[in-house]
Steps between C-alpha positions, in 0.01 A plus 500: 500500500577848356215472271271405789607793708468737211151403354361276762451188299691215328394167346409269780712206374580344841540140404873524519490625856237250621673210332797511725730668255475858611794617287430331172436766236418263226140533367324326200478706195152531351364693203124548455381558136141598423327603173271779587278521201439127471414379858363173368636293210278211372681175502441438135705817436815357661706359223863420439715782406575391143131443427430847612779646289358336187160628564632850567646504143154442362291716735641825634320637792566850658464565865684608815639287764633613827715271713603597858819343654510550876812428689465290813467743799721270701772516239471876459529574871806281544688580177409857393287642784245607253167376348457556137288383219592495139210537241556385143280628231503319163290552200457221246552620147457342162805342342742225557767501774632791696483869374852553382443893499497492886781415741504142640299427800684512830419349836376743770767368738778599259347845449483559868858387550619740232313791668648407835852501363451828335375654824803366680742640249340848520542504879826596677704202636494416875823372636538188710522528874832321493658705226755778535318771312707758311422873505379484143389151428463385146131443424415142439193293457287467812423140393813384666393639845332255741320649799612391844274408781581837663366684183158343565495544874610861493227613283333802654124428579251706302290743703174345355629139545225251580693351789792570724769239607742533795753241601599510876796310657429412859706293749322184604737372759522658731169652399506879449203723558387505128508126497293475820239757363451303176530147649129413482449634151808313384393183660155510337670526164706203587203301603314576171811403305553170669136392496434617129827441319641195702161366600583476864205431736379817670624391839853437400635853446463619852664803648751288692588298188539834297725649768719190536535461111554847376547736797731345760858484384834368643677800333619764737454858378829687425590831357851578371649835391582347155171315478151591368315759697220259586759259653501122479249254614152375413238735335164513334471702177131606494328608182230759581237563225277797563567479878456118549749210493463271185833316525801444736846387409689326788878564463820462690752776451851353554856640454540335151143461374127551521327168557147465391322295746126499402226706335133519569240710330124564486361257258276768345809671357653193331428651167783747542757228551617609854763207488667645206486850615626438848797297377591789259472744785713291732762484227490872468513536882804288505680722242400807706645345814831418322541868436519549875665164582735372226522147629119460480470396127304186486123409490410155628181331393543192696479135392448419139323179413506428131236223512258724688291736290437729798875551530622515145405870457815589674698400194341790301711750677844548350783499543454242769716232651447167681726361765660173421405249783849338499763763410297792663583729201259711318397400145299693242138363506502460110768222543296320753166466314607217276662311798185531711288374206673160529528485876335667801827492680832569320841671523501832321880546501643336196852455647479174685819554688389831656353452853388714774769750567358569839468140607550411872863446588513563874201364698653626835460859381120480475355747740240344758256674740500278810357596835491876389857489410667536163780257437670295214395143461833383622438644836128410511599134425701485815233660721200326372367208711287237333484317156738614235340737247804545268310349205219771528742782537704374209197477288399862583851630432516325177169650375599870600867484413797595682459875489136504628586226763742746655265796471168328601409346842371150524277465807557189704302411818 
């Protein structure tokens, strides 16, 4: 993304985005080798290596050969953000074997790595954001420093940059003025995304469907003195490139987390991996909010389906945890991979004796909304007329747990 904003072009390798794995950064490695001074080699000249070696001992030929090794653009963009070519010149001389008067041949990759390490050692060290930096820090190798997401996001745009990017946070429910003003443009991006990426028929992503799916929300907006300035509720995080929307991240900002609901983007910009970029921006945004609301410290990516390639990309973000479906405890995702390889459903918590600590103990304390009145289930049970619905209420209370059963309202008619 930074390269595209800076110079205006990147390698258009969008197969990952369109294949349904928008956050998969793995690309095939390729190396193209060409001999420039011999574009065509007769078939009769192609001989086994040992045969050619014997003939070389008898007949020595002089000449120049130039070989160009070009790094795959996709690999360069993702790994080093650079495009480079290494040209190797070799001159064939008379004699047997290598010239012992010259240093041994080294690979271009090793030479580049050595030069890179030398540059890092010559530069002053940059401390980690989480370190307590002394007044006179002892210089150490910059190789140990790993850039954070914020280091990339906070880069000051160049005056002569090819493109400009602006990220706007607008409240979607209830809709603020900025959301209303950009609604049609945002919807058109959504429609193109659904019909191109998900192959929906043109008549499926209607305005009403878009509004119901990604705009309307049951969350009530709320602002607290100790909360984030934007408040809690449902929002759209819009990505404006050169004055137009190219992607929108739908998120919920809650007291303890930022929940990623959905992302849609203009398919023409799939080559800059908006799925990866938006996820990283949302993670950085969560950390920014935590600085203003200490309890808001988690980023939720939703359901993880190990057997679905379109969902497995979520496992690439670490450290991550999955919720055990039986003990309702969080388990490191690395420990879950092997279990999910053997079974689509499994218990992640290895302690078989550990159960749900918040399991239902008192059904009568479940809060019910009945005839516009909030009451515990024990009272509702006496007032209700008609068939007994205890089985349904018990199932609901068992799923949400005792704590949530006493905080949430179960609507009964």
